[in-house]
JSON list of C-alpha atoms in Angstrom, two decimals:
[
{"chain": "A", "resi": 1, "resn": "UNK", "atom": "CA", "xyz": [19.61, 29.41, -32.90]},
{"chain": "A", "resi": 2, "resn": "UNK", "atom": "CA", "xyz": [15.89, 28.78, -32.43]},
{"chain": "A", "resi": 3, "resn": "UNK", "atom": "CA", "xyz": [13.36, 28.32, -29.66]},
{"chain": "A", "resi": 4, "resn": "UNK", "atom": "CA", "xyz": [13.35, 24.53, -30.01]},
{"chain": "A", "resi": 5, "resn": "UNK", "atom": "CA", "xyz": [9.56, 24.40, -29.91]},
{"chain": "A", "resi": 6, "resn": "UNK", "atom": "CA", "xyz": [9.65, 21.68, -32.54]},
{"chain": "A", "resi": 7, "resn": "UNK", "atom": "CA", "xyz": [11.18, 19.26, -30.05]},
{"chain": "A", "resi": 8, "resn": "UNK", "atom": "CA", "xyz": [8.93, 19.96, -27.07]},
{"chain": "A", "resi": 9, "resn": "UNK", "atom": "CA", "xyz": [7.42, 16.52, -27.49]},
{"chain": "A", "resi": 10, "resn": "UNK", "atom": "CA", "xyz": [10.76, 14.99, -26.52]},
{"chain": "A", "resi": 11, "resn": "UNK", "atom": "CA", "xyz": [11.81, 17.77, -24.13]},
{"chain": "A", "resi": 12, "resn": "UNK", "atom": "CA", "xyz": [8.61, 19.13, -22.55]},
{"chain": "A", "resi": 13, "resn": "UNK", "atom": "CA", "xyz": [10.48, 20.87, -19.73]},
{"chain": "A", "resi": 14, "resn": "UNK", "atom": "CA", "xyz": [12.04, 23.24, -22.29]},
{"chain": "A", "resi": 15, "resn": "UNK", "atom": "CA", "xyz": [8.77, 25.16, -22.52]},
{"chain": "A", "resi": 16, "resn": "UNK", "atom": "CA", "xyz": [9.46, 26.63, -19.09]},
{"chain": "A", "resi": 17, "resn": "UNK", "atom": "CA", "xyz": [12.50, 28.51, -20.42]},
{"chain": "A", "resi": 18, "resn": "UNK", "atom": "CA", "xyz": [10.52, 30.26, -23.17]},
{"chain": "A", "resi": 19, "resn": "UNK", "atom": "CA", "xyz": [9.81, 33.91, -22.49]},
{"chain": "A", "resi": 20, "resn": "UNK", "atom": "CA", "xyz": [8.84, 36.72, -24.83]},
{"chain": "A", "resi": 21, "resn": "UNK", "atom": "CA", "xyz": [12.20, 38.37, -24.17]},
{"chain": "A", "resi": 22, "resn": "UNK", "atom": "CA", "xyz": [14.01, 35.16, -25.16]},
{"chain": "A", "resi": 23, "resn": "UNK", "atom": "CA", "xyz": [11.93, 34.83, -28.36]},
{"chain": "A", "resi": 24, "resn": "UNK", "atom": "CA", "xyz": [12.51, 38.49, -29.26]},
{"chain": "A", "resi": 25, "resn": "UNK", "atom": "CA", "xyz": [16.27, 38.04, -28.84]},
{"chain": "A", "resi": 26, "resn": "UNK", "atom": "CA", "xyz": [16.20, 34.90, -30.99]},
{"chain": "A", "resi": 27, "resn": "UNK", "atom": "CA", "xyz": [14.30, 36.70, -33.75]},
{"chain": "A", "resi": 28, "resn": "UNK", "atom": "CA", "xyz": [16.91, 39.44, -33.78]},
{"chain": "A", "resi": 29, "resn": "UNK", "atom": "CA", "xyz": [19.80, 36.95, -33.82]},
{"chain": "A", "resi": 30, "resn": "UNK", "atom": "CA", "xyz": [18.20, 34.93, -36.64]},
{"chain": "A", "resi": 31, "resn": "UNK", "atom": "CA", "xyz": [17.66, 38.11, -38.66]},
{"chain": "A", "resi": 32, "resn": "UNK", "atom": "CA", "xyz": [21.25, 39.23, -38.12]},
{"chain": "A", "resi": 33, "resn": "UNK", "atom": "CA", "xyz": [22.64, 35.85, -39.18]},
{"chain": "A", "resi": 34, "resn": "UNK", "atom": "CA", "xyz": [20.62, 35.88, -42.40]},
{"chain": "A", "resi": 35, "resn": "UNK", "atom": "CA", "xyz": [21.62, 39.47, -43.21]},
{"chain": "A", "resi": 36, "resn": "UNK", "atom": "CA", "xyz": [25.32, 38.97, -42.40]},
{"chain": "A", "resi": 37, "resn": "UNK", "atom": "CA", "xyz": [25.89, 35.67, -44.19]},
{"chain": "A", "resi": 38, "resn": "UNK", "atom": "CA", "xyz": [23.67, 36.08, -47.25]},
{"chain": "A", "resi": 39, "resn": "UNK", "atom": "CA", "xyz": [26.05, 38.58, -48.96]},
{"chain": "A", "resi": 40, "resn": "UNK", "atom": "CA", "xyz": [28.73, 35.88, -49.02]},
{"chain": "A", "resi": 41, "resn": "UNK", "atom": "CA", "xyz": [26.82, 34.01, -51.71]},
{"chain": "A", "resi": 42, "resn": "UNK", "atom": "CA", "xyz": [27.67, 34.39, -55.35]},
{"chain": "A", "resi": 43, "resn": "UNK", "atom": "CA", "xyz": [24.97, 34.71, -58.00]},
{"chain": "A", "resi": 44, "resn": "UNK", "atom": "CA", "xyz": [23.10, 31.42, -58.18]},
{"chain": "A", "resi": 45, "resn": "UNK", "atom": "CA", "xyz": [24.21, 30.40, -54.69]},
{"chain": "A", "resi": 46, "resn": "UNK", "atom": "CA", "xyz": [21.68, 28.74, -52.42]},
{"chain": "A", "resi": 47, "resn": "UNK", "atom": "CA", "xyz": [20.84, 29.91, -48.93]},
{"chain": "A", "resi": 48, "resn": "UNK", "atom": "CA", "xyz": [19.14, 27.39, -46.67]},
{"chain": "A", "resi": 49, "resn": "UNK", "atom": "CA", "xyz": [17.43, 28.57, -43.50]},
{"chain": "A", "resi": 50, "resn": "UNK", "atom": "CA", "xyz": [16.24, 25.96, -41.02]},
{"chain": "A", "resi": 51, "resn": "UNK", "atom": "CA", "xyz": [14.89, 25.85, -37.49]},
{"chain": "A", "resi": 52, "resn": "UNK", "atom": "CA", "xyz": [13.55, 23.24, -35.10]},
{"chain": "A", "resi": 53, "resn": "UNK", "atom": "CA", "xyz": [10.73, 25.62, -34.25]},
{"chain": "A", "resi": 54, "resn": "UNK", "atom": "CA", "xyz": [7.02, 25.61, -34.97]},
{"chain": "A", "resi": 55, "resn": "UNK", "atom": "CA", "xyz": [6.58, 29.36, -34.46]},
{"chain": "A", "resi": 56, "resn": "UNK", "atom": "CA", "xyz": [5.74, 31.22, -37.70]},
{"chain": "A", "resi": 57, "resn": "UNK", "atom": "CA", "xyz": [7.68, 34.24, -36.39]},
{"chain": "A", "resi": 58, "resn": "UNK", "atom": "CA", "xyz": [10.89, 32.18, -36.48]},
{"chain": "A", "resi": 59, "resn": "UNK", "atom": "CA", "xyz": [10.05, 30.51, -39.76]},
{"chain": "A", "resi": 60, "resn": "UNK", "atom": "CA", "xyz": [7.98, 31.77, -42.68]},
{"chain": "A", "resi": 61, "resn": "UNK", "atom": "CA", "xyz": [7.71, 35.30, -41.28]},
{"chain": "A", "resi": 62, "resn": "UNK", "atom": "CA", "xyz": [11.47, 35.48, -40.68]},
{"chain": "A", "resi": 63, "resn": "UNK", "atom": "CA", "xyz": [12.11, 34.43, -44.29]},
{"chain": "A", "resi": 64, "resn": "UNK", "atom": "CA", "xyz": [9.51, 36.88, -45.64]},
{"chain": "A", "resi": 65, "resn": "UNK", "atom": "CA", "xyz": [11.12, 39.75, -43.74]},
{"chain": "A", "resi": 66, "resn": "UNK", "atom": "CA", "xyz": [14.56, 38.74, -45.03]},
{"chain": "A", "resi": 67, "resn": "UNK", "atom": "CA", "xyz": [13.27, 38.71, -48.62]},
{"chain": "A", "resi": 68, "resn": "UNK", "atom": "CA", "xyz": [11.66, 42.14, -48.13]},
{"chain": "A", "resi": 69, "resn": "UNK", "atom": "CA", "xyz": [15.02, 43.53, -46.94]},
{"chain": "A", "resi": 70, "resn": "UNK", "atom": "CA", "xyz": [17.05, 41.72, -49.60]},
{"chain": "A", "resi": 71, "resn": "UNK", "atom": "CA", "xyz": [15.49, 42.01, -53.04]},
{"chain": "A", "resi": 72, "resn": "UNK", "atom": "CA", "xyz": [18.33, 40.03, -54.63]},
{"chain": "A", "resi": 73, "resn": "UNK", "atom": "CA", "xyz": [17.10, 36.76, -53.13]},
{"chain": "A", "resi": 74, "resn": "UNK", "atom": "CA", "xyz": [14.15, 34.59, -54.13]},
{"chain": "A", "resi": 75, "resn": "UNK", "atom": "CA", "xyz": [12.41, 31.84, -52.20]},
{"chain": "A", "resi": 76, "resn": "UNK", "atom": "CA", "xyz": [12.60, 28.60, -54.17]},
{"chain": "A", "resi": 77, "resn": "UNK", "atom": "CA", "xyz": [10.75, 26.40, -51.71]},
{"chain": "A", "resi": 78, "resn": "UNK", "atom": "CA", "xyz": [9.93, 26.01, -48.07]},
{"chain": "A", "resi": 79, "resn": "UNK", "atom": "CA", "xyz": [8.58, 23.21, -45.97]},
{"chain": "A", "resi": 80, "resn": "UNK", "atom": "CA", "xyz": [7.15, 22.86, -42.51]},
{"chain": "A", "resi": 81, "resn": "UNK", "atom": "CA", "xyz": [7.11, 19.55, -40.69]},
{"chain": "A", "resi": 82, "resn": "UNK", "atom": "CA", "xyz": [4.52, 19.61, -37.94]},
{"chain": "A", "resi": 83, "resn": "UNK", "atom": "CA", "xyz": [4.83, 17.29, -34.94]},
{"chain": "A", "resi": 84, "resn": "UNK", "atom": "CA", "xyz": [1.04, 17.06, -34.92]},
{"chain": "A", "resi": 85, "resn": "UNK", "atom": "CA", "xyz": [1.02, 15.72, -38.48]},
{"chain": "A", "resi": 86, "resn": "UNK", "atom": "CA", "xyz": [4.21, 13.67, -38.53]},
{"chain": "A", "resi": 87, "resn": "UNK", "atom": "CA", "xyz": [4.39, 12.34, -34.98]},
{"chain": "A", "resi": 88, "resn": "UNK", "atom": "CA", "xyz": [8.04, 13.44, -34.95]},
{"chain": "A", "resi": 89, "resn": "UNK", "atom": "CA", "xyz": [9.87, 16.68, -34.21]},
{"chain": "A", "resi": 90, "resn": "UNK", "atom": "CA", "xyz": [8.81, 19.93, -35.88]},
{"chain": "A", "resi": 91, "resn": "UNK", "atom": "CA", "xyz": [11.05, 21.69, -38.35]},
{"chain": "A", "resi": 92, "resn": "UNK", "atom": "CA", "xyz": [10.99, 24.48, -40.91]},
{"chain": "A", "resi": 93, "resn": "UNK", "atom": "CA", "xyz": [13.24, 24.71, -43.96]},
{"chain": "A", "resi": 94, "resn": "UNK", "atom": "CA", "xyz": [13.49, 27.38, -46.64]},
{"chain": "A", "resi": 95, "resn": "UNK", "atom": "CA", "xyz": [15.71, 27.35, -49.73]},
{"chain": "A", "resi": 96, "resn": "UNK", "atom": "CA", "xyz": [16.50, 30.68, -51.35]},
{"chain": "A", "resi": 97, "resn": "UNK", "atom": "CA", "xyz": [18.63, 31.60, -54.32]},
{"chain": "A", "resi": 98, "resn": "UNK", "atom": "CA", "xyz": [20.90, 34.61, -54.70]},
{"chain": "A", "resi": 99, "resn": "UNK", "atom": "CA", "xyz": [20.09, 36.54, -57.85]},
{"chain": "A", "resi": 100, "resn": "UNK", "atom": "CA", "xyz": [22.62, 39.33, -57.28]},
{"chain": "A", "resi": 101, "resn": "UNK", "atom": "CA", "xyz": [25.56, 39.86, -59.56]},
{"chain": "A", "resi": 102, "resn": "UNK", "atom": "CA", "xyz": [28.91, 38.88, -58.07]},
{"chain": "A", "resi": 103, "resn": "UNK", "atom": "CA", "xyz": [30.61, 41.70, -56.19]}
]
């Protein structure tokens, strides 16, 4: 789940549904999903996090907070596609690797 701010160019009416409460709930849900599914990876497994959002709080900051809470994971690469630069939808992608020993 994400705010969808990366697709506002195609769906401008969606901006009217964005509230701080909605964003706060999304941030919590995103955090919970990362924390609940990441332990399912074995050592060397890849975790990909992606949103169609342009908000740093849903993207790079969300990944940074996850990495702070979960020392057994390392960011390999991330990428932001900006609608302003690309002329297309906006996206964020992060690839992390699990460095924990298998349970």
